[in-house]
């Protein structure tokens, strides 16, 4: 059975851990936070970071990779040396941002590959974002499934299939349209965020959740919520309204920028 530890989620930094509850082993998704924030987040949600057996990277933007180097060096001092998986284009684009050392075990993946680690399999799928290559992941283990998708302007049919039938779902709900319009961003930034290669808004996330509701779904987390163009309450209510309208029993949480949460 999976648990999702959302250590940080938002434009200032992202890091989440998918844990196999039976073994305590896990896979880190992105690390755009400091080593201190990472360690404190793990402690707050009850995950032992020495149990990490892989790191996977969604894309190369700083809020997803800037802490990779320092955190992986910290893990190495603990005797934990997980391989890092990323798309080849992402690795090249992120080296200066993430401070990756040449002695790290860096491996590449492509769309459709399977990554085996911590007793689970991770299946990357393409997302639509303005990066060299961006991905979400479906995790599977012993009949359990978890879907994770942020930083995408649209949800493709392939992504929707990958997110279907999961028990735990982490789904982006980045902004509210009116709040984005009123935010103190330059016009080009607003256009980027709202584009098909930007971020899902609350309404889009709610529409996708409606399509993804299944008998297996137990827990949903709204992720990558903007602190400037959204509120945590608005993001949660957008998804909760779908669950309530459909008479579904799934719980709905929201991932915070500075407060870790445990999902599942």
PDB file of C-alpha atoms in Angstrom:
ATOM      1  CA  UNK A   1       0.000   0.000   0.000  1.00  0.00           C
ATOM      2  CA  UNK A   2       1.212   3.468  -0.905  1.00  0.00           C
ATOM      3  CA  UNK A   3       1.431   6.684   1.051  1.00  0.00           C
ATOM      4  CA  UNK A   4       2.243  10.059  -0.492  1.00  0.00           C
ATOM      5  CA  UNK A   5       4.351  12.451   1.565  1.00  0.00           C
ATOM      6  CA  UNK A   6       3.963  15.954   0.086  1.00  0.00           C
ATOM      7  CA  UNK A   7       6.916  17.743   1.660  1.00  0.00           C
ATOM      8  CA  UNK A   8       6.432  20.966  -0.311  1.00  0.00           C
ATOM      9  CA  UNK A   9       4.247  21.901  -3.252  1.00  0.00           C
ATOM     10  CA  UNK A  10       4.115  25.226  -5.064  1.00  0.00           C
ATOM     11  CA  UNK A  11       6.048  27.707  -7.158  1.00  0.00           C
ATOM     12  CA  UNK A  12       8.790  28.151  -4.528  1.00  0.00           C
ATOM     13  CA  UNK A  13       9.764  24.497  -4.340  1.00  0.00           C
ATOM     14  CA  UNK A  14       8.443  20.963  -4.755  1.00  0.00           C
ATOM     15  CA  UNK A  15       9.286  17.588  -3.235  1.00  0.00           C
ATOM     16  CA  UNK A  16       7.140  14.511  -2.600  1.00  0.00           C
ATOM     17  CA  UNK A  17       7.889  10.942  -1.535  1.00  0.00           C
ATOM     18  CA  UNK A  18       5.938   7.870  -2.616  1.00  0.00           C
ATOM     19  CA  UNK A  19       6.327   5.284   0.146  1.00  0.00           C
ATOM     20  CA  UNK A  20       5.580   1.589   0.285  1.00  0.00           C
ATOM     21  CA  UNK A  21       3.942   1.398   3.721  1.00  0.00           C
ATOM     22  CA  UNK A  22       4.893  -2.252   4.188  1.00  0.00           C
ATOM     23  CA  UNK A  23       8.629  -1.753   3.719  1.00  0.00           C
ATOM     24  CA  UNK A  24       9.196   1.922   4.524  1.00  0.00           C
ATOM     25  CA  UNK A  25      11.085   2.265   1.234  1.00  0.00           C
ATOM     26  CA  UNK A  26      10.318   5.157  -1.086  1.00  0.00           C
ATOM     27  CA  UNK A  27      10.898   7.167  -4.245  1.00  0.00           C
ATOM     28  CA  UNK A  28      11.451  10.921  -4.161  1.00  0.00           C
ATOM     29  CA  UNK A  29       9.677  12.983  -6.823  1.00  0.00           C
ATOM     30  CA  UNK A  30      11.654  16.174  -7.481  1.00  0.00           C
ATOM     31  CA  UNK A  31      13.595  18.221  -4.952  1.00  0.00           C
ATOM     32  CA  UNK A  32      13.275  21.968  -5.313  1.00  0.00           C
ATOM     33  CA  UNK A  33      13.708  22.645  -1.591  1.00  0.00           C
ATOM     34  CA  UNK A  34      16.647  22.950   0.796  1.00  0.00           C
ATOM     35  CA  UNK A  35      18.178  20.001   2.626  1.00  0.00           C
ATOM     36  CA  UNK A  36      16.835  21.375   5.902  1.00  0.00           C
ATOM     37  CA  UNK A  37      13.297  21.682   4.527  1.00  0.00           C
ATOM     38  CA  UNK A  38      13.572  18.184   3.060  1.00  0.00           C
ATOM     39  CA  UNK A  39      14.736  16.613   6.319  1.00  0.00           C
ATOM     40  CA  UNK A  40      12.179  18.506   8.393  1.00  0.00           C
ATOM     41  CA  UNK A  41       9.428  17.527   5.965  1.00  0.00           C
ATOM     42  CA  UNK A  42      10.363  13.858   6.181  1.00  0.00           C
ATOM     43  CA  UNK A  43      10.372  14.043   9.970  1.00  0.00           C
ATOM     44  CA  UNK A  44       6.993  15.793  10.027  1.00  0.00           C
ATOM     45  CA  UNK A  45       5.303  13.101   7.914  1.00  0.00           C
ATOM     46  CA  UNK A  46       7.156  10.165   9.435  1.00  0.00           C
ATOM     47  CA  UNK A  47       9.336   9.082   6.527  1.00  0.00           C
ATOM     48  CA  UNK A  48      12.902   7.906   7.117  1.00  0.00           C
ATOM     49  CA  UNK A  49      14.938   9.431   4.250  1.00  0.00           C
ATOM     50  CA  UNK A  50      17.466   6.595   4.470  1.00  0.00           C
ATOM     51  CA  UNK A  51      14.710   4.472   2.929  1.00  0.00           C
ATOM     52  CA  UNK A  52      14.874   6.311  -0.397  1.00  0.00           C
ATOM     53  CA  UNK A  53      15.803   3.971  -3.226  1.00  0.00           C
ATOM     54  CA  UNK A  54      15.330   6.296  -6.208  1.00  0.00           C
ATOM     55  CA  UNK A  55      14.754   9.905  -7.193  1.00  0.00           C
ATOM     56  CA  UNK A  56      12.649  10.771 -10.239  1.00  0.00           C
ATOM     57  CA  UNK A  57      12.494  14.213 -11.836  1.00  0.00           C
ATOM     58  CA  UNK A  58       9.456  15.642 -13.610  1.00  0.00           C
ATOM     59  CA  UNK A  59      11.301  18.485 -15.404  1.00  0.00           C
ATOM     60  CA  UNK A  60      14.189  20.892 -15.025  1.00  0.00           C
ATOM     61  CA  UNK A  61      12.582  24.072 -13.667  1.00  0.00           C
ATOM     62  CA  UNK A  62      14.311  25.405 -10.566  1.00  0.00           C
ATOM     63  CA  UNK A  63      11.380  24.847  -8.212  1.00  0.00           C
ATOM     64  CA  UNK A  64      11.704  21.123  -8.957  1.00  0.00           C
ATOM     65  CA  UNK A  65      15.474  20.574  -9.074  1.00  0.00           C
ATOM     66  CA  UNK A  66      17.385  23.297  -7.222  1.00  0.00           C
ATOM     67  CA  UNK A  67      17.776  21.179  -4.068  1.00  0.00           C
ATOM     68  CA  UNK A  68      18.765  17.924  -5.758  1.00  0.00           C
ATOM     69  CA  UNK A  69      22.519  18.236  -5.397  1.00  0.00           C
ATOM     70  CA  UNK A  70      22.629  19.265  -1.746  1.00  0.00           C
ATOM     71  CA  UNK A  71      19.970  16.746  -0.688  1.00  0.00           C
ATOM     72  CA  UNK A  72      21.621  13.871  -2.536  1.00  0.00           C
ATOM     73  CA  UNK A  73      24.975  14.751  -0.957  1.00  0.00           C
ATOM     74  CA  UNK A  74      23.263  14.776   2.424  1.00  0.00           C
ATOM     75  CA  UNK A  75      21.719  11.372   1.752  1.00  0.00           C
ATOM     76  CA  UNK A  76      25.112  10.031   0.668  1.00  0.00           C
ATOM     77  CA  UNK A  77      26.584  10.994   4.053  1.00  0.00           C
ATOM     78  CA  UNK A  78      23.819   8.866   5.618  1.00  0.00           C
ATOM     79  CA  UNK A  79      24.888   5.906   3.490  1.00  0.00           C
ATOM     80  CA  UNK A  80      21.904   6.344   1.159  1.00  0.00           C
ATOM     81  CA  UNK A  81      22.826   6.697  -2.511  1.00  0.00           C
ATOM     82  CA  UNK A  82      19.651   6.441  -4.610  1.00  0.00           C
ATOM     83  CA  UNK A  83      19.953   6.631  -8.395  1.00  0.00           C
ATOM     84  CA  UNK A  84      18.420   9.686 -10.014  1.00  0.00           C
ATOM     85  CA  UNK A  85      16.159   9.187 -13.033  1.00  0.00           C
ATOM     86  CA  UNK A  86      15.340  11.965 -15.481  1.00  0.00           C
ATOM     87  CA  UNK A  87      14.818  12.515 -19.180  1.00  0.00           C
ATOM     88  CA  UNK A  88      18.113  13.159 -20.990  1.00  0.00           C
ATOM     89  CA  UNK A  89      17.082  16.667 -22.047  1.00  0.00           C
ATOM     90  CA  UNK A  90      16.106  17.474 -18.475  1.00  0.00           C
ATOM     91  CA  UNK A  91      19.468  16.311 -17.118  1.00  0.00           C
ATOM     92  CA  UNK A  92      21.393  18.589 -19.444  1.00  0.00           C
ATOM     93  CA  UNK A  93      19.113  21.550 -18.799  1.00  0.00           C
ATOM     94  CA  UNK A  94      19.202  21.167 -15.022  1.00  0.00           C
ATOM     95  CA  UNK A  95      22.870  20.538 -14.223  1.00  0.00           C
ATOM     96  CA  UNK A  96      23.707  24.137 -13.337  1.00  0.00           C
ATOM     97  CA  UNK A  97      20.476  24.592 -11.370  1.00  0.00           C
ATOM     98  CA  UNK A  98      20.622  21.339  -9.431  1.00  0.00           C
ATOM     99  CA  UNK A  99      24.383  21.170  -8.745  1.00  0.00           C
ATOM    100  CA  UNK A 100      24.548  17.509  -9.743  1.00  0.00           C
ATOM    101  CA  UNK A 101      27.979  15.968  -9.265  1.00  0.00           C
ATOM    102  CA  UNK A 102      29.573  13.710 -11.826  1.00  0.00           C
ATOM    103  CA  UNK A 103      29.741  10.858  -9.315  1.00  0.00           C
ATOM    104  CA  UNK A 104      25.970  10.727  -8.815  1.00  0.00           C
ATOM    105  CA  UNK A 105      24.246   7.708 -10.331  1.00  0.00           C
ATOM    106  CA  UNK A 106      22.208   9.525 -12.976  1.00  0.00           C
ATOM    107  CA  UNK A 107      20.037   7.438 -15.315  1.00  0.00           C
ATOM    108  CA  UNK A 108      17.744   8.414 -18.150  1.00  0.00           C
ATOM    109  CA  UNK A 109      14.186   7.437 -18.943  1.00  0.00           C
ATOM    110  CA  UNK A 110      11.858   8.030 -21.875  1.00  0.00           C
ATOM    111  CA  UNK A 111       8.114   8.141 -22.299  1.00  0.00           C
ATOM    112  CA  UNK A 112       6.712   4.639 -21.833  1.00  0.00           C
ATOM    113  CA  UNK A 113       9.646   3.285 -19.811  1.00  0.00           C
ATOM    114  CA  UNK A 114       9.280   1.493 -16.498  1.00  0.00           C
ATOM    115  CA  UNK A 115      11.452   2.410 -13.525  1.00  0.00           C
ATOM    116  CA  UNK A 116      11.769  -0.297 -10.866  1.00  0.00           C
ATOM    117  CA  UNK A 117      12.775   0.808  -7.361  1.00  0.00           C
ATOM    118  CA  UNK A 118      11.737   0.370  -3.726  1.00  0.00           C
ATOM    119  CA  UNK A 119       9.624  -2.630  -4.684  1.00  0.00           C
ATOM    120  CA  UNK A 120       7.419  -0.517  -6.939  1.00  0.00           C
ATOM    121  CA  UNK A 121       7.296   0.394 -10.612  1.00  0.00           C
ATOM    122  CA  UNK A 122       7.092   3.981 -11.817  1.00  0.00           C
ATOM    123  CA  UNK A 123       5.685   4.681 -15.271  1.00  0.00           C
ATOM    124  CA  UNK A 124       6.505   8.153 -16.659  1.00  0.00           C
ATOM    125  CA  UNK A 125       4.057   9.861 -19.004  1.00  0.00           C
ATOM    126  CA  UNK A 126       4.296  13.140 -20.860  1.00  0.00           C
ATOM    127  CA  UNK A 127       2.796  16.339 -19.489  1.00  0.00           C
ATOM    128  CA  UNK A 128       2.316  19.619 -21.343  1.00  0.00           C
ATOM    129  CA  UNK A 129       4.675  22.219 -19.912  1.00  0.00           C
ATOM    130  CA  UNK A 130       7.216  24.747 -21.197  1.00  0.00           C
ATOM    131  CA  UNK A 131      10.240  22.650 -20.294  1.00  0.00           C
ATOM    132  CA  UNK A 132      12.668  20.634 -22.396  1.00  0.00           C
ATOM    133  CA  UNK A 133      10.635  17.546 -21.408  1.00  0.00           C
ATOM    134  CA  UNK A 134       8.092  17.187 -18.622  1.00  0.00           C
ATOM    135  CA  UNK A 135       6.490  14.127 -17.060  1.00  0.00           C
ATOM    136  CA  UNK A 136       4.016  12.814 -14.546  1.00  0.00           C
ATOM    137  CA  UNK A 137       4.206   9.353 -12.994  1.00  0.00           C
ATOM    138  CA  UNK A 138       2.008   6.380 -12.258  1.00  0.00           C
ATOM    139  CA  UNK A 139       3.291   4.157  -9.448  1.00  0.00           C
ATOM    140  CA  UNK A 140       2.195   0.549  -9.012  1.00  0.00           C
ATOM    141  CA  UNK A 141       2.924  -2.046  -6.325  1.00  0.00           C
ATOM    142  CA  UNK A 142       1.092  -5.222  -5.290  1.00  0.00           C
ATOM    143  CA  UNK A 143      -2.170  -4.158  -6.911  1.00  0.00           C
ATOM    144  CA  UNK A 144      -2.052  -0.606  -5.513  1.00  0.00           C
ATOM    145  CA  UNK A 145      -1.665   2.463  -7.755  1.00  0.00           C
ATOM    146  CA  UNK A 146      -0.831   6.147  -7.269  1.00  0.00           C
ATOM    147  CA  UNK A 147      -0.978   8.913  -9.893  1.00  0.00           C
ATOM    148  CA  UNK A 148       1.007  12.163  -9.785  1.00  0.00           C
ATOM    149  CA  UNK A 149       0.658  15.034 -12.283  1.00  0.00           C
ATOM    150  CA  UNK A 150       1.622  18.682 -11.898  1.00  0.00           C
ATOM    151  CA  UNK A 151       3.025  21.353 -14.204  1.00  0.00           C
ATOM    152  CA  UNK A 152       0.810  20.721 -17.185  1.00  0.00           C
ATOM    153  CA  UNK A 153      -1.456  23.056 -19.107  1.00  0.00           C
ATOM    154  CA  UNK A 154      -3.679  20.257 -20.371  1.00  0.00           C
ATOM    155  CA  UNK A 155      -4.227  16.590 -19.570  1.00  0.00           C
ATOM    156  CA  UNK A 156      -3.716  14.450 -22.637  1.00  0.00           C
ATOM    157  CA  UNK A 157      -5.545  11.197 -23.309  1.00  0.00           C
ATOM    158  CA  UNK A 158      -2.313   9.349 -22.490  1.00  0.00           C
ATOM    159  CA  UNK A 159      -1.949  11.154 -19.169  1.00  0.00           C
ATOM    160  CA  UNK A 160      -5.596  10.577 -18.307  1.00  0.00           C
ATOM    161  CA  UNK A 161      -5.178   6.875 -18.956  1.00  0.00           C
ATOM    162  CA  UNK A 162      -2.096   6.764 -16.733  1.00  0.00           C
ATOM    163  CA  UNK A 163      -3.949   8.524 -13.912  1.00  0.00           C
ATOM    164  CA  UNK A 164      -7.033   6.342 -14.160  1.00  0.00           C
ATOM    165  CA  UNK A 165      -7.933   3.681 -11.613  1.00  0.00           C
ATOM    166  CA  UNK A 166      -5.500   4.872  -8.933  1.00  0.00           C
ATOM    167  CA  UNK A 167      -6.151   4.800  -5.202  1.00  0.00           C
ATOM    168  CA  UNK A 168      -4.216   8.000  -4.488  1.00  0.00           C
ATOM    169  CA  UNK A 169      -4.192  10.931  -6.912  1.00  0.00           C
ATOM    170  CA  UNK A 170      -1.985  14.019  -6.773  1.00  0.00           C
ATOM    171  CA  UNK A 171      -3.322  16.524  -9.305  1.00  0.00           C
ATOM    172  CA  UNK A 172      -2.335  20.100 -10.049  1.00  0.00           C
ATOM    173  CA  UNK A 173      -4.766  22.900  -9.182  1.00  0.00           C
ATOM    174  CA  UNK A 174      -2.483  25.862  -9.721  1.00  0.00           C
ATOM    175  CA  UNK A 175      -4.630  28.954 -10.109  1.00  0.00           C
ATOM    176  CA  UNK A 176      -8.073  30.444 -10.274  1.00  0.00           C
ATOM    177  CA  UNK A 177      -8.806  32.292 -13.511  1.00  0.00           C
ATOM    178  CA  UNK A 178     -10.070  35.454 -11.829  1.00  0.00           C
ATOM    179  CA  UNK A 179      -7.293  35.374  -9.271  1.00  0.00           C
ATOM    180  CA  UNK A 180      -4.676  34.961 -12.005  1.00  0.00           C
ATOM    181  CA  UNK A 181      -6.151  37.894 -13.883  1.00  0.00           C
ATOM    182  CA  UNK A 182      -5.927  40.035 -10.733  1.00  0.00           C
ATOM    183  CA  UNK A 183      -2.456  38.836  -9.720  1.00  0.00           C
ATOM    184  CA  UNK A 184       0.491  41.212  -9.898  1.00  0.00           C
ATOM    185  CA  UNK A 185       2.217  39.345 -12.703  1.00  0.00           C
ATOM    186  CA  UNK A 186       3.373  40.778 -16.028  1.00  0.00           C
ATOM    187  CA  UNK A 187       0.965  40.024 -18.871  1.00  0.00           C
ATOM    188  CA  UNK A 188       3.359  37.545 -20.484  1.00  0.00           C
ATOM    189  CA  UNK A 189       3.616  35.557 -17.248  1.00  0.00           C
ATOM    190  CA  UNK A 190      -0.173  35.353 -16.951  1.00  0.00           C
ATOM    191  CA  UNK A 191      -0.367  34.220 -20.570  1.00  0.00           C
ATOM    192  CA  UNK A 192       2.251  31.532 -19.929  1.00  0.00           C
ATOM    193  CA  UNK A 193       0.543  30.204 -16.807  1.00  0.00           C
ATOM    194  CA  UNK A 194      -2.860  30.001 -18.503  1.00  0.00           C
ATOM    195  CA  UNK A 195      -1.537  28.454 -21.723  1.00  0.00           C
ATOM    196  CA  UNK A 196      -1.634  24.814 -22.794  1.00  0.00           C
ATOM    197  CA  UNK A 197       2.006  24.583 -21.738  1.00  0.00           C
ATOM    198  CA  UNK A 198       1.480  26.233 -18.377  1.00  0.00           C
ATOM    199  CA  UNK A 199      -0.530  25.034 -15.387  1.00  0.00           C
ATOM    200  CA  UNK A 200      -3.971  23.583 -14.738  1.00  0.00           C
ATOM    201  CA  UNK A 201      -6.442  25.964 -13.138  1.00  0.00           C
ATOM    202  CA  UNK A 202      -8.979  24.961 -10.491  1.00  0.00           C
ATOM    203  CA  UNK A 203     -11.772  24.430 -13.013  1.00  0.00           C
ATOM    204  CA  UNK A 204      -9.610  22.297 -15.292  1.00  0.00           C
ATOM    205  CA  UNK A 205      -8.442  20.215 -12.353  1.00  0.00           C
ATOM    206  CA  UNK A 206     -12.021  19.696 -11.206  1.00  0.00           C
ATOM    207  CA  UNK A 207     -13.073  18.628 -14.702  1.00  0.00           C
ATOM    208  CA  UNK A 208     -10.242  16.113 -14.880  1.00  0.00           C
ATOM    209  CA  UNK A 209     -11.063  14.747 -11.448  1.00  0.00           C
ATOM    210  CA  UNK A 210     -14.640  14.154 -12.554  1.00  0.00           C
ATOM    211  CA  UNK A 211     -13.303  11.955 -15.367  1.00  0.00           C
ATOM    212  CA  UNK A 212     -10.883  10.161 -13.053  1.00  0.00           C
ATOM    213  CA  UNK A 213     -13.291   9.248 -10.269  1.00  0.00           C
ATOM    214  CA  UNK A 214     -13.417   5.494  -9.825  1.00  0.00           C
ATOM    215  CA  UNK A 215     -14.384   2.947  -7.207  1.00  0.00           C
ATOM    216  CA  UNK A 216     -10.682   2.556  -6.348  1.00  0.00           C
ATOM    217  CA  UNK A 217     -10.009   6.234  -5.676  1.00  0.00           C
ATOM    218  CA  UNK A 218      -9.686   6.976  -1.960  1.00  0.00           C
ATOM    219  CA  UNK A 219      -7.529  10.094  -1.627  1.00  0.00           C
ATOM    220  CA  UNK A 220      -7.002  13.200  -3.765  1.00  0.00           C
ATOM    221  CA  UNK A 221      -4.484  15.986  -3.191  1.00  0.00           C
ATOM    222  CA  UNK A 222      -4.578  19.353  -4.960  1.00  0.00           C
ATOM    223  CA  UNK A 223      -0.955  20.207  -5.790  1.00  0.00           C
ATOM    224  CA  UNK A 224       1.243  23.079  -6.988  1.00  0.00           C
ATOM    225  CA  UNK A 225      -1.239  25.657  -5.679  1.00  0.00           C
ATOM    226  CA  UNK A 226      -0.117  29.216  -6.433  1.00  0.00           C
ATOM    227  CA  UNK A 227       0.278  31.510  -3.441  1.00  0.00           C
ATOM    228  CA  UNK A 228      -0.311  34.550  -5.662  1.00  0.00           C
ATOM    229  CA  UNK A 229      -3.073  33.408  -8.014  1.00  0.00           C
ATOM    230  CA  UNK A 230      -5.016  30.945  -5.878  1.00  0.00           C
ATOM    231  CA  UNK A 231      -5.884  30.017  -2.312  1.00  0.00           C
ATOM    232  CA  UNK A 232      -5.571  26.636  -0.660  1.00  0.00           C
ATOM    233  CA  UNK A 233      -9.232  26.805   0.237  1.00  0.00           C
ATOM    234  CA  UNK A 234     -10.311  27.526  -3.353  1.00  0.00           C
ATOM    235  CA  UNK A 235      -8.204  24.688  -4.757  1.00  0.00           C
ATOM    236  CA  UNK A 236      -9.556  22.189  -2.246  1.00  0.00           C
ATOM    237  CA  UNK A 237     -13.158  23.306  -2.666  1.00  0.00           C
ATOM    238  CA  UNK A 238     -12.930  22.981  -6.453  1.00  0.00           C
ATOM    239  CA  UNK A 239     -12.021  19.303  -6.143  1.00  0.00           C
ATOM    240  CA  UNK A 240     -14.218  18.619  -3.144  1.00  0.00           C
ATOM    241  CA  UNK A 241     -17.263  19.946  -5.005  1.00  0.00           C
ATOM    242  CA  UNK A 242     -16.776  17.273  -7.681  1.00  0.00           C
ATOM    243  CA  UNK A 243     -16.475  14.508  -5.105  1.00  0.00           C
ATOM    244  CA  UNK A 244     -19.603  15.692  -3.299  1.00  0.00           C
ATOM    245  CA  UNK A 245     -21.634  16.220  -6.484  1.00  0.00           C
ATOM    246  CA  UNK A 246     -20.827  12.683  -7.609  1.00  0.00           C
ATOM    247  CA  UNK A 247     -21.547  11.212  -4.192  1.00  0.00           C
ATOM    248  CA  UNK A 248     -18.036   9.822  -4.033  1.00  0.00           C
ATOM    249  CA  UNK A 249     -16.281   8.961  -0.763  1.00  0.00           C
ATOM    250  CA  UNK A 250     -12.747  10.070  -1.657  1.00  0.00           C
ATOM    251  CA  UNK A 251     -11.051  12.438   0.781  1.00  0.00           C
ATOM    252  CA  UNK A 252      -9.655  15.709  -0.597  1.00  0.00           C
ATOM    253  CA  UNK A 253      -6.536  17.421   0.758  1.00  0.00           C
ATOM    254  CA  UNK A 254      -4.286  20.192  -0.472  1.00  0.00           C
ATOM    255  CA  UNK A 255      -0.508  20.285  -0.620  1.00  0.00           C
ATOM    256  CA  UNK A 256       1.097  23.337   0.958  1.00  0.00           C
ATOM    257  CA  UNK A 257       4.256  25.245   0.189  1.00  0.00           C
ATOM    258  CA  UNK A 258       5.575  25.229   3.752  1.00  0.00           C
ATOM    259  CA  UNK A 259       3.561  22.577   5.598  1.00  0.00           C
ATOM    260  CA  UNK A 260       4.107  18.881   4.797  1.00  0.00           C
ATOM    261  CA  UNK A 261       1.082  16.611   4.508  1.00  0.00           C
ATOM    262  CA  UNK A 262       0.555  12.859   4.391  1.00  0.00           C
ATOM    263  CA  UNK A 263      -1.894  11.444   1.846  1.00  0.00           C
ATOM    264  CA  UNK A 264      -3.301   7.920   1.963  1.00  0.00           C
TER     265      UNK A 264
END
